[in-house]
Amino acid sequence: MARWAYVNGRYLPHDRAAVHIEDRGFQLADGVYEVVTILGGRFADMDGHLDRLDRSLNALRIPWPVNRPVLERVMRELARRNGIHDGAVYMQVSRGVAPRDFRFPSPRPSSLVVTTRRVQRWTQPGQLEEGVPVITIPDIRWGRRDIKTTGLLAQVLGKQQAAEAGAFEAWMVDPDGTVTEGCSSNAWIVMAEGTLVTREPSHKILNGVTRLALLRLARAAELTVEERPFTVAEALAAREAFVSSAGTFALPVTRIDGQAIGTGKPGPVALGLRRAYIDDVLRGRL
Ligand code: PLP
């Protein structure tokens, strides 16, 4: 089956789709992105992702490349052309093509690239039965982590370090000893007495669209929730830990830096929220 991508107004064969060498996304990481999951043929929380795209673009003063209904139509059309029933749509917007200069160029069209990815299975064998390991690393990123920018070098290095350590994810830690988030996920713990804790939105983390959905589900289930920073020591003493993102939903973490968390097995809060989230997407409630 032919694979299509979308670049600046055109659907192109994936292997021939390209941006200009002076695209500011390519040269300066002067762009933002979103990843929307397609689960059972349904887009998960399209509105949440497009709302965040709007915030990222506004924060960087990058104009929308096309209006929102058109972008949504392109995403759905590309997924249809590529026959994606389970997978993800990736979209990237940059400040356009201009001779390389740090300052903003004169007004010009933003670049828009949309691609899709097929997912055969959402977890690897054993991940739901055993949970996944994470490591902790210093958070070396810039001060506006709330903007979903394509400038991801710290996360590239962190994910590679995690992979080399046999871990699924790296949790980044601020100089004060608190966990900010994972390289591509938000971080959660369940304290020994049952309180669910995840860091509050600020410039220090990306406010995950999945994070927001899980918070709503947790509150609906009458869990006690605290949005606040937590330390690595608190995480090590937790009953449960998990990560959340568009592609992992809620995924149990059972080892941090090699130390078992709680019973060392996935716990009911993480697995329950995961089930509730997937259910909401499949039923078209998200
Ligand atoms: N934090 C970071 C740094 C991320 O890159 C991501 C997703 O890629 C998330 C959190 C989770 O965000 P979302 O739930 O919107 O996928």
mmCIF file of C-alpha atoms and ligand atoms in Angstrom:
data_model
loop_
_atom_site.group_PDB
_atom_site.id
_atom_site.type_symbol
_atom_site.label_atom_id
_atom_site.label_comp_id
_atom_site.label_asym_id
_atom_site.label_seq_id
_atom_site.Cartn_x
_atom_site.Cartn_y
_atom_site.Cartn_z
ATOM 1 C CA MET A 1 0.000 0.000 0.000
ATOM 2 C CA ALA A 2 1.355 3.449 -0.958
ATOM 3 C CA ARG A 3 2.437 5.580 1.972
ATOM 4 C CA TRP A 4 1.569 9.259 1.889
ATOM 5 C CA ALA A 5 2.806 12.344 3.693
ATOM 6 C CA TYR A 6 1.517 15.902 3.583
ATOM 7 C CA VAL A 7 3.895 18.828 3.018
ATOM 8 C CA ASN A 8 2.771 22.415 2.571
ATOM 9 C CA GLY A 9 -0.482 21.824 0.758
ATOM 10 C CA ARG A 10 0.342 18.596 -1.062
ATOM 11 C CA TYR A 11 -0.061 14.887 -0.422
ATOM 12 C CA LEU A 12 3.179 13.244 -1.561
ATOM 13 C CA PRO A 13 4.621 9.734 -1.584
ATOM 14 C CA HIS A 14 6.346 9.384 1.783
ATOM 15 C CA ASP A 15 9.788 8.649 0.326
ATOM 16 C CA ARG A 16 9.689 11.803 -1.805
ATOM 17 C CA ALA A 17 8.249 14.179 0.819
ATOM 18 C CA ALA A 18 10.788 16.844 1.855
ATOM 19 C CA VAL A 19 11.127 20.382 3.196
ATOM 20 C CA HIS A 20 13.451 23.064 1.883
ATOM 21 C CA ILE A 21 17.040 23.159 3.202
ATOM 22 C CA GLU A 22 16.376 26.639 4.602
ATOM 23 C CA ASP A 23 13.267 25.631 6.489
ATOM 24 C CA ARG A 24 13.679 27.174 9.945
ATOM 25 C CA GLY A 25 12.465 23.970 11.512
ATOM 26 C CA PHE A 26 15.388 22.130 9.949
ATOM 27 C CA GLN A 27 18.056 24.781 10.625
ATOM 28 C CA LEU A 28 16.975 26.281 13.947
ATOM 29 C CA ALA A 29 14.378 23.926 15.458
ATOM 30 C CA ASP A 30 12.143 26.993 15.106
ATOM 31 C CA GLY A 31 8.951 24.992 15.160
ATOM 32 C CA VAL A 32 6.434 23.059 17.195
ATOM 33 C CA TYR A 33 4.732 19.697 16.868
ATOM 34 C CA GLU A 34 1.935 17.473 18.086
ATOM 35 C CA VAL A 35 1.351 13.734 18.085
ATOM 36 C CA VAL A 36 -2.230 12.487 18.105
ATOM 37 C CA THR A 37 -2.954 8.826 18.724
ATOM 38 C CA ILE A 38 -5.431 6.881 16.621
ATOM 39 C CA LEU A 39 -6.880 4.046 18.651
ATOM 40 C CA GLY A 40 -9.361 1.650 17.120
ATOM 41 C CA GLY A 41 -9.874 4.139 14.280
ATOM 42 C CA ARG A 42 -10.584 7.027 16.661
ATOM 43 C CA PHE A 43 -8.438 10.111 17.142
ATOM 44 C CA ALA A 44 -7.698 10.473 20.859
ATOM 45 C CA ASP A 45 -8.434 13.960 22.161
ATOM 46 C CA MET A 46 -8.025 15.841 18.866
ATOM 47 C CA ASP A 47 -9.320 19.032 20.524
ATOM 48 C CA GLY A 48 -6.821 18.797 23.371
ATOM 49 C CA HIS A 49 -3.919 18.468 20.946
ATOM 50 C CA LEU A 50 -5.068 21.276 18.653
ATOM 51 C CA ASP A 51 -5.627 23.527 21.687
ATOM 52 C CA ARG A 52 -2.055 22.861 22.791
ATOM 53 C CA LEU A 53 -0.745 23.420 19.257
ATOM 54 C CA ASP A 54 -2.465 26.803 19.375
ATOM 55 C CA ARG A 55 -0.767 27.631 22.690
ATOM 56 C CA SER A 56 2.659 26.527 21.381
ATOM 57 C CA LEU A 57 2.277 28.579 18.189
ATOM 58 C CA ASN A 58 1.101 31.642 20.103
ATOM 59 C CA ALA A 59 3.960 31.379 22.601
ATOM 60 C CA LEU A 60 6.470 31.445 19.733
ATOM 61 C CA ARG A 61 4.483 33.904 17.568
ATOM 62 C CA ILE A 62 4.325 31.424 14.682
ATOM 63 C CA PRO A 63 1.173 31.850 12.557
ATOM 64 C CA TRP A 64 -1.118 28.869 11.967
ATOM 65 C CA PRO A 65 -0.125 27.323 8.593
ATOM 66 C CA VAL A 66 -3.769 26.624 7.692
ATOM 67 C CA ASN A 67 -6.843 27.168 9.789
ATOM 68 C CA ARG A 68 -7.809 24.635 12.414
ATOM 69 C CA PRO A 69 -10.630 22.864 10.542
ATOM 70 C CA VAL A 70 -8.336 22.462 7.521
ATOM 71 C CA LEU A 71 -5.549 21.002 9.655
ATOM 72 C CA GLU A 72 -7.989 18.561 11.204
ATOM 73 C CA ARG A 73 -9.210 17.589 7.731
ATOM 74 C CA VAL A 74 -5.623 17.009 6.529
ATOM 75 C CA MET A 75 -4.888 14.787 9.534
ATOM 76 C CA ARG A 76 -7.996 12.685 8.953
ATOM 77 C CA GLU A 77 -7.405 12.475 5.211
ATOM 78 C CA LEU A 78 -3.779 11.390 5.644
ATOM 79 C CA ALA A 79 -4.784 8.727 8.168
ATOM 80 C CA ARG A 80 -7.459 7.539 5.732
ATOM 81 C CA ARG A 81 -5.041 7.409 2.780
ATOM 82 C CA ASN A 82 -2.523 5.481 4.847
ATOM 83 C CA GLY A 83 -5.162 3.141 6.260
ATOM 84 C CA ILE A 84 -4.252 3.861 9.887
ATOM 85 C CA HIS A 85 -6.598 2.153 12.320
ATOM 86 C CA ASP A 86 -4.095 2.087 15.187
ATOM 87 C CA GLY A 87 -1.162 4.465 15.165
ATOM 88 C CA ALA A 88 -0.448 8.155 15.309
ATOM 89 C CA VAL A 89 -0.488 11.334 13.297
ATOM 90 C CA TYR A 90 2.563 13.574 13.657
ATOM 91 C CA MET A 91 2.301 17.201 12.653
ATOM 92 C CA GLN A 92 5.005 19.834 12.664
ATOM 93 C CA VAL A 93 4.738 23.555 12.034
ATOM 94 C CA SER A 94 7.800 25.735 11.526
ATOM 95 C CA ARG A 95 8.287 29.465 11.001
ATOM 96 C CA GLY A 96 8.762 28.769 7.293
ATOM 97 C CA VAL A 97 11.574 29.014 4.770
ATOM 98 C CA ALA A 98 13.975 31.987 4.934
ATOM 99 C CA PRO A 99 17.707 32.744 4.665
ATOM 100 C CA ARG A 100 19.291 31.646 7.924
ATOM 101 C CA ASP A 101 19.032 34.416 10.518
ATOM 102 C CA PHE A 102 18.086 34.071 14.175
ATOM 103 C CA ARG A 103 15.648 36.983 13.984
ATOM 104 C CA PHE A 104 12.123 36.386 12.703
ATOM 105 C CA PRO A 105 11.906 36.694 8.898
ATOM 106 C CA SER A 106 9.376 39.007 7.265
ATOM 107 C CA PRO A 107 5.901 37.453 7.323
ATOM 108 C CA ARG A 108 5.681 34.311 5.194
ATOM 109 C CA PRO A 109 3.749 31.044 5.245
ATOM 110 C CA SER A 110 4.538 28.692 8.099
ATOM 111 C CA SER A 111 5.597 25.209 7.003
ATOM 112 C CA LEU A 112 3.302 22.295 7.744
ATOM 113 C CA VAL A 113 4.360 18.656 7.622
ATOM 114 C CA VAL A 114 2.009 15.820 8.551
ATOM 115 C CA THR A 115 2.965 12.147 8.663
ATOM 116 C CA THR A 116 1.408 9.017 10.100
ATOM 117 C CA ARG A 117 2.765 5.968 11.843
ATOM 118 C CA ARG A 118 1.159 2.578 12.177
ATOM 119 C CA VAL A 119 1.316 0.807 15.549
ATOM 120 C CA GLN A 120 0.989 -2.990 15.620
ATOM 121 C CA ARG A 121 0.842 -3.258 19.412
ATOM 122 C CA TRP A 122 0.629 -0.518 22.029
ATOM 123 C CA THR A 123 2.860 -2.335 24.498
ATOM 124 C CA GLN A 124 5.680 -4.813 24.146
ATOM 125 C CA PRO A 125 5.216 -8.299 25.606
ATOM 126 C CA GLY A 126 5.523 -8.218 29.390
ATOM 127 C CA GLN A 127 5.230 -4.451 29.800
ATOM 128 C CA LEU A 128 1.727 -4.544 31.253
ATOM 129 C CA GLU A 129 2.402 -7.660 33.335
ATOM 130 C CA GLU A 130 5.777 -6.509 34.674
ATOM 131 C CA GLY A 131 5.772 -2.751 34.271
ATOM 132 C CA VAL A 132 8.703 -0.821 32.806
ATOM 133 C CA PRO A 133 11.949 0.501 34.286
ATOM 134 C CA VAL A 134 12.956 4.151 34.292
ATOM 135 C CA ILE A 135 16.202 5.872 35.187
ATOM 136 C CA THR A 136 16.653 9.376 36.568
ATOM 137 C CA ILE A 137 18.875 11.982 34.908
ATOM 138 C CA PRO A 138 19.484 15.714 35.403
ATOM 139 C CA ASP A 139 17.017 17.943 33.552
ATOM 140 C CA ILE A 140 19.238 20.023 31.285
ATOM 141 C CA ARG A 141 16.463 21.623 29.194
ATOM 142 C CA TRP A 142 15.572 25.278 28.649
ATOM 143 C CA GLY A 143 13.070 27.319 30.663
ATOM 144 C CA ARG A 144 9.947 26.953 28.470
ATOM 145 C CA ARG A 145 9.257 23.248 28.559
ATOM 146 C CA ASP A 146 5.535 23.971 28.342
ATOM 147 C CA ILE A 147 5.984 24.728 24.617
ATOM 148 C CA LYS A 148 6.008 21.583 22.491
ATOM 149 C CA THR A 149 8.982 22.609 20.378
ATOM 150 C CA THR A 150 10.914 20.421 17.951
ATOM 151 C CA GLY A 151 14.094 21.364 19.857
ATOM 152 C CA LEU A 152 14.438 17.995 21.612
ATOM 153 C CA LEU A 153 18.186 17.412 22.007
ATOM 154 C CA ALA A 154 18.062 16.956 25.774
ATOM 155 C CA GLN A 155 15.355 14.325 25.294
ATOM 156 C CA VAL A 156 17.295 12.631 22.486
ATOM 157 C CA LEU A 157 20.264 12.258 24.837
ATOM 158 C CA GLY A 158 18.048 11.196 27.745
ATOM 159 C CA LYS A 159 16.188 8.547 25.757
ATOM 160 C CA GLN A 160 19.470 7.174 24.415
ATOM 161 C CA GLN A 161 20.872 6.997 27.939
ATOM 162 C CA ALA A 162 17.712 5.180 29.058
ATOM 163 C CA ALA A 163 17.958 2.732 26.160
ATOM 164 C CA GLU A 164 21.612 2.017 26.938
ATOM 165 C CA ALA A 165 20.637 1.356 30.568
ATOM 166 C CA GLY A 166 17.880 -1.035 29.447
ATOM 167 C CA ALA A 167 15.196 1.396 30.658
ATOM 168 C CA PHE A 168 11.995 2.460 28.960
ATOM 169 C CA GLU A 169 12.204 6.122 29.889
ATOM 170 C CA ALA A 170 14.370 8.645 31.696
ATOM 171 C CA TRP A 171 12.771 10.857 34.346
ATOM 172 C CA MET A 172 14.421 14.253 34.356
ATOM 173 C CA VAL A 173 15.251 15.803 37.720
ATOM 174 C CA ASP A 174 15.593 19.496 38.498
ATOM 175 C CA PRO A 175 18.509 20.753 40.648
ATOM 176 C CA ASP A 176 16.144 20.841 43.678
ATOM 177 C CA GLY A 177 15.745 17.055 43.484
ATOM 178 C CA THR A 178 12.185 17.051 42.134
ATOM 179 C CA VAL A 179 11.174 15.054 39.095
ATOM 180 C CA THR A 180 10.008 17.264 36.244
ATOM 181 C CA GLU A 181 8.797 14.665 33.739
ATOM 182 C CA GLY A 182 9.909 11.894 31.403
ATOM 183 C CA CYS A 183 11.714 12.660 28.138
ATOM 184 C CA SER A 184 8.461 12.039 26.253
ATOM 185 C CA SER A 185 5.934 11.481 29.027
ATOM 186 C CA ASN A 186 4.583 12.902 32.275
ATOM 187 C CA ALA A 187 5.535 11.262 35.578
ATOM 188 C CA TRP A 188 3.116 10.086 38.287
ATOM 189 C CA ILE A 189 3.331 8.329 41.641
ATOM 190 C CA VAL A 190 0.829 6.876 44.084
ATOM 191 C CA MET A 191 1.977 7.543 47.639
ATOM 192 C CA ALA A 192 1.909 4.802 50.277
ATOM 193 C CA GLU A 193 -1.369 6.161 51.684
ATOM 194 C CA GLY A 194 -2.971 6.270 48.226
ATOM 195 C CA THR A 195 -2.668 9.883 47.061
ATOM 196 C CA LEU A 196 -2.009 10.271 43.355
ATOM 197 C CA VAL A 197 0.711 12.860 42.717
ATOM 198 C CA THR A 198 1.840 14.497 39.483
ATOM 199 C CA ARG A 199 3.610 17.766 38.919
ATOM 200 C CA GLU A 200 1.435 20.860 38.374
ATOM 201 C CA PRO A 201 1.539 22.593 34.981
ATOM 202 C CA SER A 202 4.156 25.367 34.762
ATOM 203 C CA HIS A 203 6.995 26.372 32.477
ATOM 204 C CA LYS A 204 8.912 23.385 33.867
ATOM 205 C CA ILE A 205 6.886 20.646 32.140
ATOM 206 C CA LEU A 206 4.883 19.948 29.041
ATOM 207 C CA ASN A 207 1.279 19.767 30.162
ATOM 208 C CA GLY A 208 0.414 16.410 28.618
ATOM 209 C CA VAL A 209 -2.934 16.125 26.915
ATOM 210 C CA THR A 210 -3.077 12.557 28.264
ATOM 211 C CA ARG A 211 -2.106 13.873 31.698
ATOM 212 C CA LEU A 212 -5.138 16.170 31.677
ATOM 213 C CA ALA A 213 -7.462 13.348 30.602
ATOM 214 C CA LEU A 214 -6.089 11.046 33.328
ATOM 215 C CA LEU A 215 -6.522 13.758 35.943
ATOM 216 C CA ARG A 216 -10.195 14.091 34.969
ATOM 217 C CA LEU A 217 -10.620 10.307 35.176
ATOM 218 C CA ALA A 218 -8.835 10.131 38.541
ATOM 219 C CA ARG A 219 -11.048 12.844 39.996
ATOM 220 C CA ALA A 220 -14.161 11.199 38.564
ATOM 221 C CA ALA A 221 -13.065 7.999 40.323
ATOM 222 C CA GLU A 222 -12.741 10.054 43.545
ATOM 223 C CA LEU A 223 -9.048 9.401 43.946
ATOM 224 C CA THR A 224 -7.190 11.919 46.087
ATOM 225 C CA VAL A 225 -5.040 13.903 43.681
ATOM 226 C CA GLU A 226 -2.229 16.345 44.403
ATOM 227 C CA GLU A 227 -0.659 18.379 41.607
ATOM 228 C CA ARG A 228 2.752 19.214 43.006
ATOM 229 C CA PRO A 229 6.429 18.400 42.459
ATOM 230 C CA PHE A 230 7.670 15.144 44.011
ATOM 231 C CA THR A 231 11.217 14.079 44.744
ATOM 232 C CA VAL A 232 13.057 10.987 43.553
ATOM 233 C CA ALA A 233 13.055 9.821 47.191
ATOM 234 C CA GLU A 234 9.250 10.078 47.288
ATOM 235 C CA ALA A 235 9.019 8.135 44.044
ATOM 236 C CA LEU A 236 11.244 5.380 45.419
ATOM 237 C CA ALA A 237 8.981 5.117 48.484
ATOM 238 C CA ALA A 238 5.773 5.156 46.407
ATOM 239 C CA ARG A 239 3.261 2.367 46.159
ATOM 240 C CA GLU A 240 2.971 2.809 42.392
ATOM 241 C CA ALA A 241 4.527 4.865 39.640
ATOM 242 C CA PHE A 242 3.581 5.350 36.007
ATOM 243 C CA VAL A 243 4.128 7.465 32.917
ATOM 244 C CA SER A 244 1.541 9.018 30.621
ATOM 245 C CA SER A 245 1.636 10.190 27.021
ATOM 246 C CA ALA A 246 -0.373 9.989 23.826
ATOM 247 C CA GLY A 247 1.351 6.729 22.901
ATOM 248 C CA THR A 248 1.676 5.055 26.310
ATOM 249 C CA PHE A 249 -1.699 6.165 27.796
ATOM 250 C CA ALA A 250 -0.826 5.246 31.402
ATOM 251 C CA LEU A 251 1.987 2.703 31.647
ATOM 252 C CA PRO A 252 3.129 1.254 34.999
ATOM 253 C CA VAL A 253 6.694 1.922 36.118
ATOM 254 C CA THR A 254 7.991 -0.774 38.457
ATOM 255 C CA ARG A 255 11.690 0.098 38.773
ATOM 256 C CA ILE A 256 13.390 3.445 39.225
ATOM 257 C CA ASP A 257 17.193 3.414 38.956
ATOM 258 C CA GLY A 258 17.049 -0.337 39.484
ATOM 259 C CA GLN A 259 14.994 -0.185 42.683
ATOM 260 C CA ALA A 260 11.597 -1.891 42.807
ATOM 261 C CA ILE A 261 8.582 0.355 43.386
ATOM 262 C CA GLY A 262 5.855 -0.912 45.722
ATOM 263 C CA THR A 263 5.305 -4.637 45.162
ATOM 264 C CA GLY A 264 7.466 -4.483 42.046
ATOM 265 C CA LYS A 265 4.385 -5.234 39.937
ATOM 266 C CA PRO A 266 1.953 -2.900 38.144
ATOM 267 C CA GLY A 267 -0.607 -1.499 40.558
ATOM 268 C CA PRO A 268 -4.374 -0.976 40.377
ATOM 269 C CA VAL A 269 -4.320 2.822 40.003
ATOM 270 C CA ALA A 270 -2.106 2.832 36.904
ATOM 271 C CA LEU A 271 -3.878 -0.116 35.313
ATOM 272 C CA GLY A 272 -7.323 1.231 36.198
ATOM 273 C CA LEU A 273 -6.608 4.660 34.731
ATOM 274 C CA ARG A 274 -5.144 3.039 31.643
ATOM 275 C CA ARG A 275 -8.282 0.964 31.118
ATOM 276 C CA ALA A 276 -10.571 3.952 31.711
ATOM 277 C CA TYR A 277 -8.601 6.126 29.291
ATOM 278 C CA ILE A 278 -8.611 3.531 26.491
ATOM 279 C CA ASP A 279 -12.299 2.944 27.085
ATOM 280 C CA ASP A 280 -13.053 6.657 26.745
ATOM 281 C CA VAL A 281 -11.160 6.877 23.457
ATOM 282 C CA LEU A 282 -12.770 3.757 22.006
ATOM 283 C CA ARG A 283 -16.233 4.991 22.979
ATOM 284 C CA GLY A 284 -15.573 8.387 21.382
ATOM 285 C CA ARG A 285 -15.732 10.238 24.712
ATOM 286 C CA LEU A 286 -12.341 11.894 24.236
HETATM 287 N N1 PLP B 1 6.261 15.521 28.442
HETATM 288 C C1 PLP B 1 7.068 15.541 27.377
HETATM 289 C C2 PLP B 1 8.411 16.161 27.495
HETATM 290 C C3 PLP B 1 6.635 14.990 26.150
HETATM 291 O O1 PLP B 1 7.444 15.030 25.077
HETATM 292 C C4 PLP B 1 5.353 14.401 26.080
HETATM 293 C C5 PLP B 1 4.864 13.811 24.837
HETATM 294 O O2 PLP B 1 5.557 13.679 23.872
HETATM 295 C C6 PLP B 1 4.556 14.393 27.228
HETATM 296 C C7 PLP B 1 5.035 14.972 28.390
HETATM 297 C C8 PLP B 1 3.185 13.787 27.200
HETATM 298 O O3 PLP B 1 2.305 14.598 26.487
HETATM 299 P P1 PLP B 1 1.002 14.017 25.787
HETATM 300 O O4 PLP B 1 0.225 13.299 26.849
HETATM 301 O O5 PLP B 1 0.278 15.207 25.283
HETATM 302 O O6 PLP B 1 1.467 13.073 24.708
#
